[in-house]
Structure formats: C-alpha cells, structure tokens
CSV table of C-alpha atoms in Angstrom, one decimal:
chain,number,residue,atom,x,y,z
A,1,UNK,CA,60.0,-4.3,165.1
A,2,UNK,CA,61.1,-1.2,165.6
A,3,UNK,CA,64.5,0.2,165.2
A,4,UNK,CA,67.0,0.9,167.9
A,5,UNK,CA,67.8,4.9,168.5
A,6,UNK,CA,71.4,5.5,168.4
A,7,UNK,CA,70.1,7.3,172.0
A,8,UNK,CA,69.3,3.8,173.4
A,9,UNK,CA,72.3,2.3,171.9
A,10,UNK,CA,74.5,4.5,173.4
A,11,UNK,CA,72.3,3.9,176.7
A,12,UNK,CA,72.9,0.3,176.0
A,13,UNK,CA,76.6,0.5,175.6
A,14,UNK,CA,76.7,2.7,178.9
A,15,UNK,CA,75.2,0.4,181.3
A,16,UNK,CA,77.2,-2.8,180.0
A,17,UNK,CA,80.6,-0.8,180.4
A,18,UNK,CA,79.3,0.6,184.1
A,19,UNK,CA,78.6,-3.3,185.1
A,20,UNK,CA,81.7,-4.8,183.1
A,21,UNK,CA,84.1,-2.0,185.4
A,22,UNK,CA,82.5,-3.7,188.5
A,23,UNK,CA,82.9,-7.5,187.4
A,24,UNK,CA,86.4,-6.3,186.0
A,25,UNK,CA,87.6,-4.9,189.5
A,26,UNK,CA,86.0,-7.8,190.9
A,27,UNK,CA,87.5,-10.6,189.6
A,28,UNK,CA,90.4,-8.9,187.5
A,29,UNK,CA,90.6,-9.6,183.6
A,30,UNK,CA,91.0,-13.3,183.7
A,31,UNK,CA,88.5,-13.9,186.3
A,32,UNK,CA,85.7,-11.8,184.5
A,33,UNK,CA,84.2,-14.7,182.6
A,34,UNK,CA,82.0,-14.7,179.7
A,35,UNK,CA,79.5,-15.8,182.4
A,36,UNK,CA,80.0,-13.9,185.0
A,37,UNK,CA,79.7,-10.9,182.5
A,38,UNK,CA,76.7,-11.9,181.4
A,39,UNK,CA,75.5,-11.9,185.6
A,40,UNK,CA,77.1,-8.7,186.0
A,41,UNK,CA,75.1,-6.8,182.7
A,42,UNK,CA,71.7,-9.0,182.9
A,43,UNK,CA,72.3,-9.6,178.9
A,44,UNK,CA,73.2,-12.5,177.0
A,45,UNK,CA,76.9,-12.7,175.7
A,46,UNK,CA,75.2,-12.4,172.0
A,47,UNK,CA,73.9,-8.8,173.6
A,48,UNK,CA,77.0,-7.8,175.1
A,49,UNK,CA,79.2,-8.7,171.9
A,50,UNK,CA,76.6,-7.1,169.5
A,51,UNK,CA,78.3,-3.7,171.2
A,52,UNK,CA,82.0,-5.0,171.6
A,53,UNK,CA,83.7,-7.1,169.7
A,54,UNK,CA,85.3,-9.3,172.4
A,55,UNK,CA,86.3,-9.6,176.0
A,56,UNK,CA,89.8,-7.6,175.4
A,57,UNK,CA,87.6,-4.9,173.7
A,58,UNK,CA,84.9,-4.6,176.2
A,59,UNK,CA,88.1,-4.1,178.8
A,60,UNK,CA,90.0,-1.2,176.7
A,61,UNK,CA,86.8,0.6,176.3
A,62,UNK,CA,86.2,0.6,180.1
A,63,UNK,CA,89.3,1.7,180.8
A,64,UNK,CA,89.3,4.1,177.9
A,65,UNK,CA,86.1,4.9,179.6
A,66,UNK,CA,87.7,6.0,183.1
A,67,UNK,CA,90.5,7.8,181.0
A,68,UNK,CA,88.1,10.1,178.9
A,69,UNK,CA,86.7,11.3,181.9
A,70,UNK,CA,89.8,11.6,184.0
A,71,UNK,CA,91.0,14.5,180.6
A,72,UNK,CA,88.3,16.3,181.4
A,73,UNK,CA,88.3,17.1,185.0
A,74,UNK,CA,92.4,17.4,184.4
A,75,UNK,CA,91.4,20.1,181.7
A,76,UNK,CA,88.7,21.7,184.3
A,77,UNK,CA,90.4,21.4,187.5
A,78,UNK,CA,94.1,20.0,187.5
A,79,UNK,CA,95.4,16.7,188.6
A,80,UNK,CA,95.6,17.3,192.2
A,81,UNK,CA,91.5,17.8,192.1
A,82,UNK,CA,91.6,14.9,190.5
A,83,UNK,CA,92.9,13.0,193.4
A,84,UNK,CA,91.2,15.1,196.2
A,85,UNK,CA,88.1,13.9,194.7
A,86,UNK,CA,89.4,10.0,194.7
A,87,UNK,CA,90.3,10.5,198.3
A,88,UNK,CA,87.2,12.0,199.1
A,89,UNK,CA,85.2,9.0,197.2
A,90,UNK,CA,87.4,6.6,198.2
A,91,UNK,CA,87.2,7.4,202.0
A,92,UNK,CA,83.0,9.0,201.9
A,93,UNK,CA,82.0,4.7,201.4
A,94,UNK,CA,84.2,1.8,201.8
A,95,UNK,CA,81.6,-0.5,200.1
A,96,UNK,CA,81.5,2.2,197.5
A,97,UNK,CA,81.2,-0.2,194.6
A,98,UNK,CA,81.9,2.0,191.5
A,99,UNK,CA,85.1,4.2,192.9
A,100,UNK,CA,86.5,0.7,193.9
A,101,UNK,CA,85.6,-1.0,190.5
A,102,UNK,CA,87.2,2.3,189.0
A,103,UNK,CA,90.3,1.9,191.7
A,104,UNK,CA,90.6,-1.9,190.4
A,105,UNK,CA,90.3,-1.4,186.8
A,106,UNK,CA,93.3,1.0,187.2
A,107,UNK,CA,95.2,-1.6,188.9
A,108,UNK,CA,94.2,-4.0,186.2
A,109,UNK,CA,95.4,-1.8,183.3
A,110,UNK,CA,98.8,-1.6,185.1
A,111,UNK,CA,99.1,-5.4,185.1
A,112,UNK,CA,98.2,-6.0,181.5
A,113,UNK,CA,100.6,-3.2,180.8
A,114,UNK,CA,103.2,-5.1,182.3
A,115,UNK,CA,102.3,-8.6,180.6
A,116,UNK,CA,100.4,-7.7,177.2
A,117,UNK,CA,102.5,-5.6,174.8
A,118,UNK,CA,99.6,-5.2,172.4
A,119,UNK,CA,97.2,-3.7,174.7
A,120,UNK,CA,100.4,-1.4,176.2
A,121,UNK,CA,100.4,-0.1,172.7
A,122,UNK,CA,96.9,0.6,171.9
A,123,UNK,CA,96.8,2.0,175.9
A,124,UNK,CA,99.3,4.3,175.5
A,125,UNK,CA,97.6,6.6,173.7
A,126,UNK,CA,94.9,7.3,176.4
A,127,UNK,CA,97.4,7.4,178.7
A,128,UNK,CA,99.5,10.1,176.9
A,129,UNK,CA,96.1,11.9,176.4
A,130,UNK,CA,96.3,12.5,180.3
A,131,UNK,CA,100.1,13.7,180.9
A,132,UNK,CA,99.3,16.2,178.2
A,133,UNK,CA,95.9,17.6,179.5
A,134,UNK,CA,97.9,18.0,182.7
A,135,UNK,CA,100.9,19.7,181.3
A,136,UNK,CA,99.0,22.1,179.5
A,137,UNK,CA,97.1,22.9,182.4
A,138,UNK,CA,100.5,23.5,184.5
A,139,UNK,CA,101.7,25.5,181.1
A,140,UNK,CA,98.4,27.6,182.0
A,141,UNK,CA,98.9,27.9,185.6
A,142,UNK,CA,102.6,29.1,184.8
A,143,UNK,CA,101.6,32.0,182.1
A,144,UNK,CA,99.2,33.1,185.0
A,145,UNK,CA,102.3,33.2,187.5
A,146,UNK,CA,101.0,30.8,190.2
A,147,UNK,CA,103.4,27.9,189.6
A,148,UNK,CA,106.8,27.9,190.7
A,149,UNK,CA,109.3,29.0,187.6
A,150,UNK,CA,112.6,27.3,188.8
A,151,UNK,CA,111.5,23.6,187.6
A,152,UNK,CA,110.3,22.9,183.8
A,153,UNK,CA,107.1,21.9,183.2
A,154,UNK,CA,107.3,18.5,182.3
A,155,UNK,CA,109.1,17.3,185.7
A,156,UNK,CA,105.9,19.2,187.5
A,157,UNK,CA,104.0,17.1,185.4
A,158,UNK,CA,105.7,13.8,185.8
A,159,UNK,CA,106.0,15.0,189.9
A,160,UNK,CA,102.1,14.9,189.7
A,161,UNK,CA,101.7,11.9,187.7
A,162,UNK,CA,103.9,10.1,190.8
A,163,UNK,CA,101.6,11.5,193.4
A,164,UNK,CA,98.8,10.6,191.4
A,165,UNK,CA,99.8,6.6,190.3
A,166,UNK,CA,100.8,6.7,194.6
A,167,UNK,CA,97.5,7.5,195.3
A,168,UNK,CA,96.1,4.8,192.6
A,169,UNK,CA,98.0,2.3,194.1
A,170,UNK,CA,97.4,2.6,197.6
A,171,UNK,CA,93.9,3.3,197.4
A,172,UNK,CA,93.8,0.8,195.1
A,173,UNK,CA,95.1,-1.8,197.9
A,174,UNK,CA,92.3,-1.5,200.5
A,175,UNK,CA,94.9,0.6,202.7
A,176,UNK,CA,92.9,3.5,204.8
A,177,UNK,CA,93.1,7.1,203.5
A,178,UNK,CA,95.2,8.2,206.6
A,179,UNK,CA,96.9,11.8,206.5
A,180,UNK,CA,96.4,11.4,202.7
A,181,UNK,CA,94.3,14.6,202.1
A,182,UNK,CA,97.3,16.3,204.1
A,183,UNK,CA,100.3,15.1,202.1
A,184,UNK,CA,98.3,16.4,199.1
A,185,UNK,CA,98.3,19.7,200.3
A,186,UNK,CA,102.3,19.3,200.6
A,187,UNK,CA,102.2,18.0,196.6
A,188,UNK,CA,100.3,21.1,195.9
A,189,UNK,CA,102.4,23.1,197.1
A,190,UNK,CA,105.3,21.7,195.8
A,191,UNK,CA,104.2,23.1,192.7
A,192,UNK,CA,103.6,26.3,193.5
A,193,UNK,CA,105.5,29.4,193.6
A,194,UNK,CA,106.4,29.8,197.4
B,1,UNK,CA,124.9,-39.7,203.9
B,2,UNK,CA,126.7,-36.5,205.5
B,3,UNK,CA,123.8,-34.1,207.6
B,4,UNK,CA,123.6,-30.4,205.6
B,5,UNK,CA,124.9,-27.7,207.4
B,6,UNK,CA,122.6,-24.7,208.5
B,7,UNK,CA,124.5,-22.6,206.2
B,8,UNK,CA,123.9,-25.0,203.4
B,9,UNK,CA,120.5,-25.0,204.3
B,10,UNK,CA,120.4,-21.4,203.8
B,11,UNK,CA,122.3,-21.2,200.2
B,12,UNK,CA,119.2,-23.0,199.1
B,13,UNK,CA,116.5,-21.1,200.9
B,14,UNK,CA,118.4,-18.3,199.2
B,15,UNK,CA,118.5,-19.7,195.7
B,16,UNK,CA,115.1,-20.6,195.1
B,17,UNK,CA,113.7,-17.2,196.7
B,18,UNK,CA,116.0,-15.5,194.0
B,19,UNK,CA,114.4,-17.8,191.2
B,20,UNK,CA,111.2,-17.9,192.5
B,21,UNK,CA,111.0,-14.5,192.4
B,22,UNK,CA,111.5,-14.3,188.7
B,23,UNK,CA,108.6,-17.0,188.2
B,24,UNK,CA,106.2,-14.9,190.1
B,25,UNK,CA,107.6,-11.8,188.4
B,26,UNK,CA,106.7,-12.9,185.0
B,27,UNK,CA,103.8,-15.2,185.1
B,28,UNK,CA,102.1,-14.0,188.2
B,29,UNK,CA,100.9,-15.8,191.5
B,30,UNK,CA,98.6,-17.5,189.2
B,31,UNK,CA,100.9,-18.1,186.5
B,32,UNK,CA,103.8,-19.4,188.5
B,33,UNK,CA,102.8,-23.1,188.6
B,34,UNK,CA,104.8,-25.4,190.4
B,35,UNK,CA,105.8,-26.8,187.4
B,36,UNK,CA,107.5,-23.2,186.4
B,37,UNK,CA,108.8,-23.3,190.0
B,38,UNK,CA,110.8,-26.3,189.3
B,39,UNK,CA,112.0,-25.0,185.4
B,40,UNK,CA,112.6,-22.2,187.5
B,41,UNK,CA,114.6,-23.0,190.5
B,42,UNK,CA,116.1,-26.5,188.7
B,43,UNK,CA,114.7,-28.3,191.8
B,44,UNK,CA,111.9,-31.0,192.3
B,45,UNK,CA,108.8,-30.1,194.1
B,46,UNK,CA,109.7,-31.9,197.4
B,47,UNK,CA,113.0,-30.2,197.3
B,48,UNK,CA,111.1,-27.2,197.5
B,49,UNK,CA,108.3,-27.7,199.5
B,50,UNK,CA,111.1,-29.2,202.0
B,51,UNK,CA,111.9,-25.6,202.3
B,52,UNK,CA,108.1,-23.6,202.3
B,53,UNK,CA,105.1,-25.2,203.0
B,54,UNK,CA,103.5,-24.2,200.2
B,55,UNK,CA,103.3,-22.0,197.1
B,56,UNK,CA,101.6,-19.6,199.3
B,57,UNK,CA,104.3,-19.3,201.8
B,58,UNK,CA,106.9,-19.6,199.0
B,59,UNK,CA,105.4,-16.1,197.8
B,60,UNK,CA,104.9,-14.8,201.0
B,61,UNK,CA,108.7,-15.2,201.8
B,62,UNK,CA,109.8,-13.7,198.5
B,63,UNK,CA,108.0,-10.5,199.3
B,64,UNK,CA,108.6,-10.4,203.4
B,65,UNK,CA,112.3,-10.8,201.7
B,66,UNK,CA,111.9,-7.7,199.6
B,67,UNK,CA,110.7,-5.9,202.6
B,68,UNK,CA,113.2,-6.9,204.9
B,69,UNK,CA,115.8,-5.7,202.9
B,70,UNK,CA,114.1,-2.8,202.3
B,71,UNK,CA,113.4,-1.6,205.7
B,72,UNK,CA,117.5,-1.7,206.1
B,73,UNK,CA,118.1,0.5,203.3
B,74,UNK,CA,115.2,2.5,204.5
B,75,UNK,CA,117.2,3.1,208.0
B,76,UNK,CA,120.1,3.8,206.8
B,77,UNK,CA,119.4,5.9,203.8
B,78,UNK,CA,116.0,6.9,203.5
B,79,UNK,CA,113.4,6.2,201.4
B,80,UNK,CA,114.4,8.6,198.8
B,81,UNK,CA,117.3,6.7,198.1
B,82,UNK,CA,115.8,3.6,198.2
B,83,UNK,CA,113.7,5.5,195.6
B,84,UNK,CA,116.8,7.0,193.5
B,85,UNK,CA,118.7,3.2,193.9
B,86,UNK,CA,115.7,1.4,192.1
B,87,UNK,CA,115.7,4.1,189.3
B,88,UNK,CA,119.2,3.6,188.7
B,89,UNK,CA,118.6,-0.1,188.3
B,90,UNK,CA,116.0,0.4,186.4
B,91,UNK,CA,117.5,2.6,183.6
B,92,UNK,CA,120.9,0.8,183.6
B,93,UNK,CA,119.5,-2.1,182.0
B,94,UNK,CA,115.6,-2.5,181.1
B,95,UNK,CA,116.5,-6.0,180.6
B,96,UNK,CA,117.8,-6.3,184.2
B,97,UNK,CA,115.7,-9.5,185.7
B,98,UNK,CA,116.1,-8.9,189.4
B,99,UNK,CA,114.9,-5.5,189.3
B,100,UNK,CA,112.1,-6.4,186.5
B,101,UNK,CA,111.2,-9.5,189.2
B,102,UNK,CA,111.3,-7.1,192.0
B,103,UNK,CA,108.9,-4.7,190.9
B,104,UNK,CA,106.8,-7.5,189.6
B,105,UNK,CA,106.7,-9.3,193.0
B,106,UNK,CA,105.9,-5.6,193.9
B,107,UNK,CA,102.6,-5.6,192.4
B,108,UNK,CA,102.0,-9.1,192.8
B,109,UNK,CA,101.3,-8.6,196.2
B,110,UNK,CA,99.5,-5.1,195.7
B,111,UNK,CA,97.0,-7.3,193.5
B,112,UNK,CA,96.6,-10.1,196.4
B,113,UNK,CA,96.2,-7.9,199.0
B,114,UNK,CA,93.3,-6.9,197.0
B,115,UNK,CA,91.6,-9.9,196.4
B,116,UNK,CA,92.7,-12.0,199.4
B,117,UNK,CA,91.8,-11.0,203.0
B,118,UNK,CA,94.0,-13.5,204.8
B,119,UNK,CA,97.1,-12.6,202.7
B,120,UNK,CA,96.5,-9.1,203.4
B,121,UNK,CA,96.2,-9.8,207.4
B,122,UNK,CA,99.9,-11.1,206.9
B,123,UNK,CA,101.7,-8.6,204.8
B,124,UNK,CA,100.0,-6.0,207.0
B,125,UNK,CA,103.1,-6.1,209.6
B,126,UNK,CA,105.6,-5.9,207.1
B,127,UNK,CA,104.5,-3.5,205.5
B,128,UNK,CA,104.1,-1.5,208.8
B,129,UNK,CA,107.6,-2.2,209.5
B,130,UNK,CA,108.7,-0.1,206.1
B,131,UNK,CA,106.1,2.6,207.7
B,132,UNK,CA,108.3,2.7,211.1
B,133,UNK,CA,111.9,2.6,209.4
B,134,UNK,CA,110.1,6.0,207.7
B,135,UNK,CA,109.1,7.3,210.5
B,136,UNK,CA,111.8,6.6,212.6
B,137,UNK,CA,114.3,8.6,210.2
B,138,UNK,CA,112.1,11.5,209.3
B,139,UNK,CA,112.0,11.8,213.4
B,140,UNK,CA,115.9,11.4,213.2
B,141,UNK,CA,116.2,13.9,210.9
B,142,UNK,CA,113.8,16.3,212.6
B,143,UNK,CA,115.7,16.4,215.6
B,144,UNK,CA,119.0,16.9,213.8
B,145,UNK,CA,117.2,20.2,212.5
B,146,UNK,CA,117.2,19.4,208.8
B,147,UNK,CA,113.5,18.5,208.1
B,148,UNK,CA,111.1,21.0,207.8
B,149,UNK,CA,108.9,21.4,210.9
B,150,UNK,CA,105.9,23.1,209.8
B,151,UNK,CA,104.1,19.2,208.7
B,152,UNK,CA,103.7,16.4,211.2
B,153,UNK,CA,106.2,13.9,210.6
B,154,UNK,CA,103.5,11.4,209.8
B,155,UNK,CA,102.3,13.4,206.7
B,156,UNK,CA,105.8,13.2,205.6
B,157,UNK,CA,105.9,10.0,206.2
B,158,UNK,CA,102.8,9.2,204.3
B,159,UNK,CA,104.0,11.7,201.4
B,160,UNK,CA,107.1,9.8,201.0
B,161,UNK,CA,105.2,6.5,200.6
B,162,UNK,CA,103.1,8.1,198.1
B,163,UNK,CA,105.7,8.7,196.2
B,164,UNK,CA,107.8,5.2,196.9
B,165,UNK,CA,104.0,3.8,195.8
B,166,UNK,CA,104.1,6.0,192.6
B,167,UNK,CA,107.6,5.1,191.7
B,168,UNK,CA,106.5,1.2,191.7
B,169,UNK,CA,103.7,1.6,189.9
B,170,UNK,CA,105.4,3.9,187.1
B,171,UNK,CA,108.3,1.2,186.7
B,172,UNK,CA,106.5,-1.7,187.2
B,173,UNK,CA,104.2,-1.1,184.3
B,174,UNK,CA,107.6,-0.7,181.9
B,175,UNK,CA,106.9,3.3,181.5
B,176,UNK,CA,110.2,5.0,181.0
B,177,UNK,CA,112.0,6.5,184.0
B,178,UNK,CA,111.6,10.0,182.1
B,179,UNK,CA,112.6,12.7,184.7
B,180,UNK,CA,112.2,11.0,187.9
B,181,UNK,CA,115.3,12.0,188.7
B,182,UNK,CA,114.3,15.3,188.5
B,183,UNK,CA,111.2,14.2,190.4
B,184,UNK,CA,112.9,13.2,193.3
B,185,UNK,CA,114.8,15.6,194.2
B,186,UNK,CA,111.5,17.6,194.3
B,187,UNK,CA,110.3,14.9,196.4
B,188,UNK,CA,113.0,15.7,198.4
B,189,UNK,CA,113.3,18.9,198.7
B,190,UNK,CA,109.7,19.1,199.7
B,191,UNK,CA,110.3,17.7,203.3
B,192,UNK,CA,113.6,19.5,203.9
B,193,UNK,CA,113.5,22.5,206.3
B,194,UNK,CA,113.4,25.6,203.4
C-alpha cells in the first residue's frame, strides 16, 4: 500500500474540519453526534478519530481553525475589515452554509465558554491571539497618526472587540443585516482622529 | 379552603420566574429539566405548570420578563445605561446569580432563536419593542438638540444595539469587564452632537 503524503493528510484533515464547522453550527456541540459527523465528513468515525483525538478535540481545532484565520486578516487589514467582510458574506447569501456554520461555531464557543472551564482555558489563548493582533495593528495605525490620540490603545481595542462580538451575535441570530454596514462606518470613525 | 388572592397569585408567578431563571441560566433550555425546575423553585410540577403551560412558556416568560423590564430602563435612561448598570453588576460580585442568570437567559434565547423558527416568531416582538424604546429616545434626544444629527437615528439606534449585543456576549462568556467602562463612554460619546 502506499504511504499517505503529509500533503493528503493535511488535505484530509482540512475537509473533515470544513464538514465538522457545518454539522457543529448545525446542531451545536451536543447535537453533533458521532453519527451525524460521520454523515457530515463521508468517513467512518475510525477515519475521523485517526486525525483528532476526540469529539472535544475535533471542536477546538475548528474553532482554532476560524481564529487562525481571523489573526491574519486582523494583521492585514484591521478588525473593522474583518466585520465588513462578515456583513458582506453574511448578507451576499442567506443559505450561505459555511459563513453561517462559521457564525454558529462562534456562538458555540461562547456557550462552552460559559459552561466548560477546561475548554475556556485551553480557548483563551486563541482568543488572546486576536485582541493582540488588533492592538498592535491600532499601535501601528497610531505611530502613522491616523487614529485618535486622546484614548489609549487598549480601550480602542476592547471598543472594537464590542463592535465586533455585537456583530457575532446578531448575525449569529438570524436577524437581517439592516443599517449594519452604516453603524460600522460610525465604529470606524470612532477610532479615528477627527 | 380560603380562594388565593390575585396578588398571591402573583408572588408566585414571581418566584419561580426568579428561580427558573437561574435553572435555565446554568444548565441551559436543555439542561433545565423539570426535575431541576422543581429543586429549583421548591415547587411540584403541577404547582408549576398551574402557573405556565409548559417548559416552553415557562422560558418564554423569563425572557419576555427580562425584556420588559428592560424596555423601562431603556425609556427612561437609555441603553447606555442599561449598558453601564449591567457592568456594575457584573464587576461588583462575579458570583452575583441574578446577573450571572440574566445574561445566561440572555444567550439562551440567542441560541433558540437560532435553532427554533417558532420561538423566534415569538421573541421577534419583544425584541422589537427594545428596538422602539431605542428609537423613541435617540428621537427624544435629537429634538432636545443633544444627539448628533449628521447619522439617521436608526443607525444610531442599530449602533447602540451592537454594542448592548457586544456587551452580553463579552459578559455572558465570564470575560472580565476590562475597560468597558472606558468603552462606553466612547459608545457614548459617539452619538452625541460633537
């Protein structure tokens, strides 16, 4: 037989995270069966397992997944981009399967952070991953002298985060985009120097 | 046997809302079997069920409840303050169960109004109402000449429930209140006329 390239592995490991994120947001963690995973990825539990240890692993690594990705375009383009392009996803396709799977696996990680104290802990550090790639970004934006200079960093920071766990939330909830693409212009500017 | 008085009647509605909000806060709509309802509220199931028709309605009245209340506090105050009140409560006392049950119930019903259409159709006017007490005040404020005039009142409207949103999601998840303080009176100042 031959062996396995760590390319296909990783090609592997790739589509069972994109179709555990849907059948995650679909049926939240406790719904997500060994069964309905199995449906979801087209492999046998024995499959899926060889690549993550268990359920509760498969789970962190999708959401460690969304927050990998969610550094980098913070890094790149700022946190407010980040949202525009949520809003712009979210509202482009209702039926959009993977920005709502990615909208409910954020809403899932808040619930487990509120009733698993081990998987807050080994969360937090993905989570502190993002405040800093955005407060280094606004550190950047304030050496170049576009951001306002009156309020420190870190509550622009934390102002964003609010903005950006509002927009999580309510997107998150089914509710329409209304004048959302508006009010982020108003969080923009509240950043900026006048 | 002496007939209960309405106001008796009441007293009890009153008391098992207050406890079976706790039971939804901490195990979830899921979690809080009837069982835990009775532990909870020291009652028997018929004594409760004399009272809602069902768990469902039982959780639907805690959380119409929450948002009656709130669309007072919302009139009167604002929902900045509402915002500033539930910080307060939240960093006096991390152990404090009605505000820990609150924001629980809080996302409670974000997560069913994901997953279940019909409960959505019903929360949808109550959750319009908070909208209107929003809007009604941000007009309020407009014509008294102390909110800027440059945004639609309905962006504001929607900004300051992106924010609200935010908040709940920040201190439902047990994050630490950091410098929302800070925050909101950026919030703040971001709808005030310059």
């Amino acid at each position: 037989m031959p062996r396995v390239s760590q390319d296909q592995l990783d090609a592997r490991r790739h589509e069972i995270l994109a179709a555990a994120r849907g059948c995650f947001a679909r049926y939240g963690y406790e719904g997500a069966t060994v069964r309905r995973l199995e449906d979801a990825t087209g492999l046998s539990r024995g499959a899926i397992f060889h690549h993550f240890r268990d359920k509760d692993s498969l789970f962190l690594a999708v959401a460690e997944d969304d927050a990998a990705a969610m550094v980098e375009t913070v890094t790149r383009n700022g946190l407010v981009q980040v949202m525009r392009d949520l809003l712009e996803r979210a509202g482009a396709s209702a039926g959009d399967g993977d920005t709502a799977g990615w909208l409910g696996t954020q809403l899932e990680v808040s619930r487990r952070l509120r009733t698993d104290p081990a998987f807050a802990k080994r969360w937090a550090e993905r989570s502190n991953a993002i405040a800093t790639a955005t407060r280094e970004r606004l550190q950047r934006q304030r050496d170049a002298g576009v951001l306002r200079d009156d309020v420190p960093v870190e509550v622009l920071t934390q102002f964003l985060e609010l903005a950006y766990d509002g927009m999580v939330l309510h997107l998150a909830t089914g509710r329409p985009p209304g004048e959302l693409s508006r009010v982020l212009d108003l969080v923009e500017e509240a950043v900026r120097r006048a």
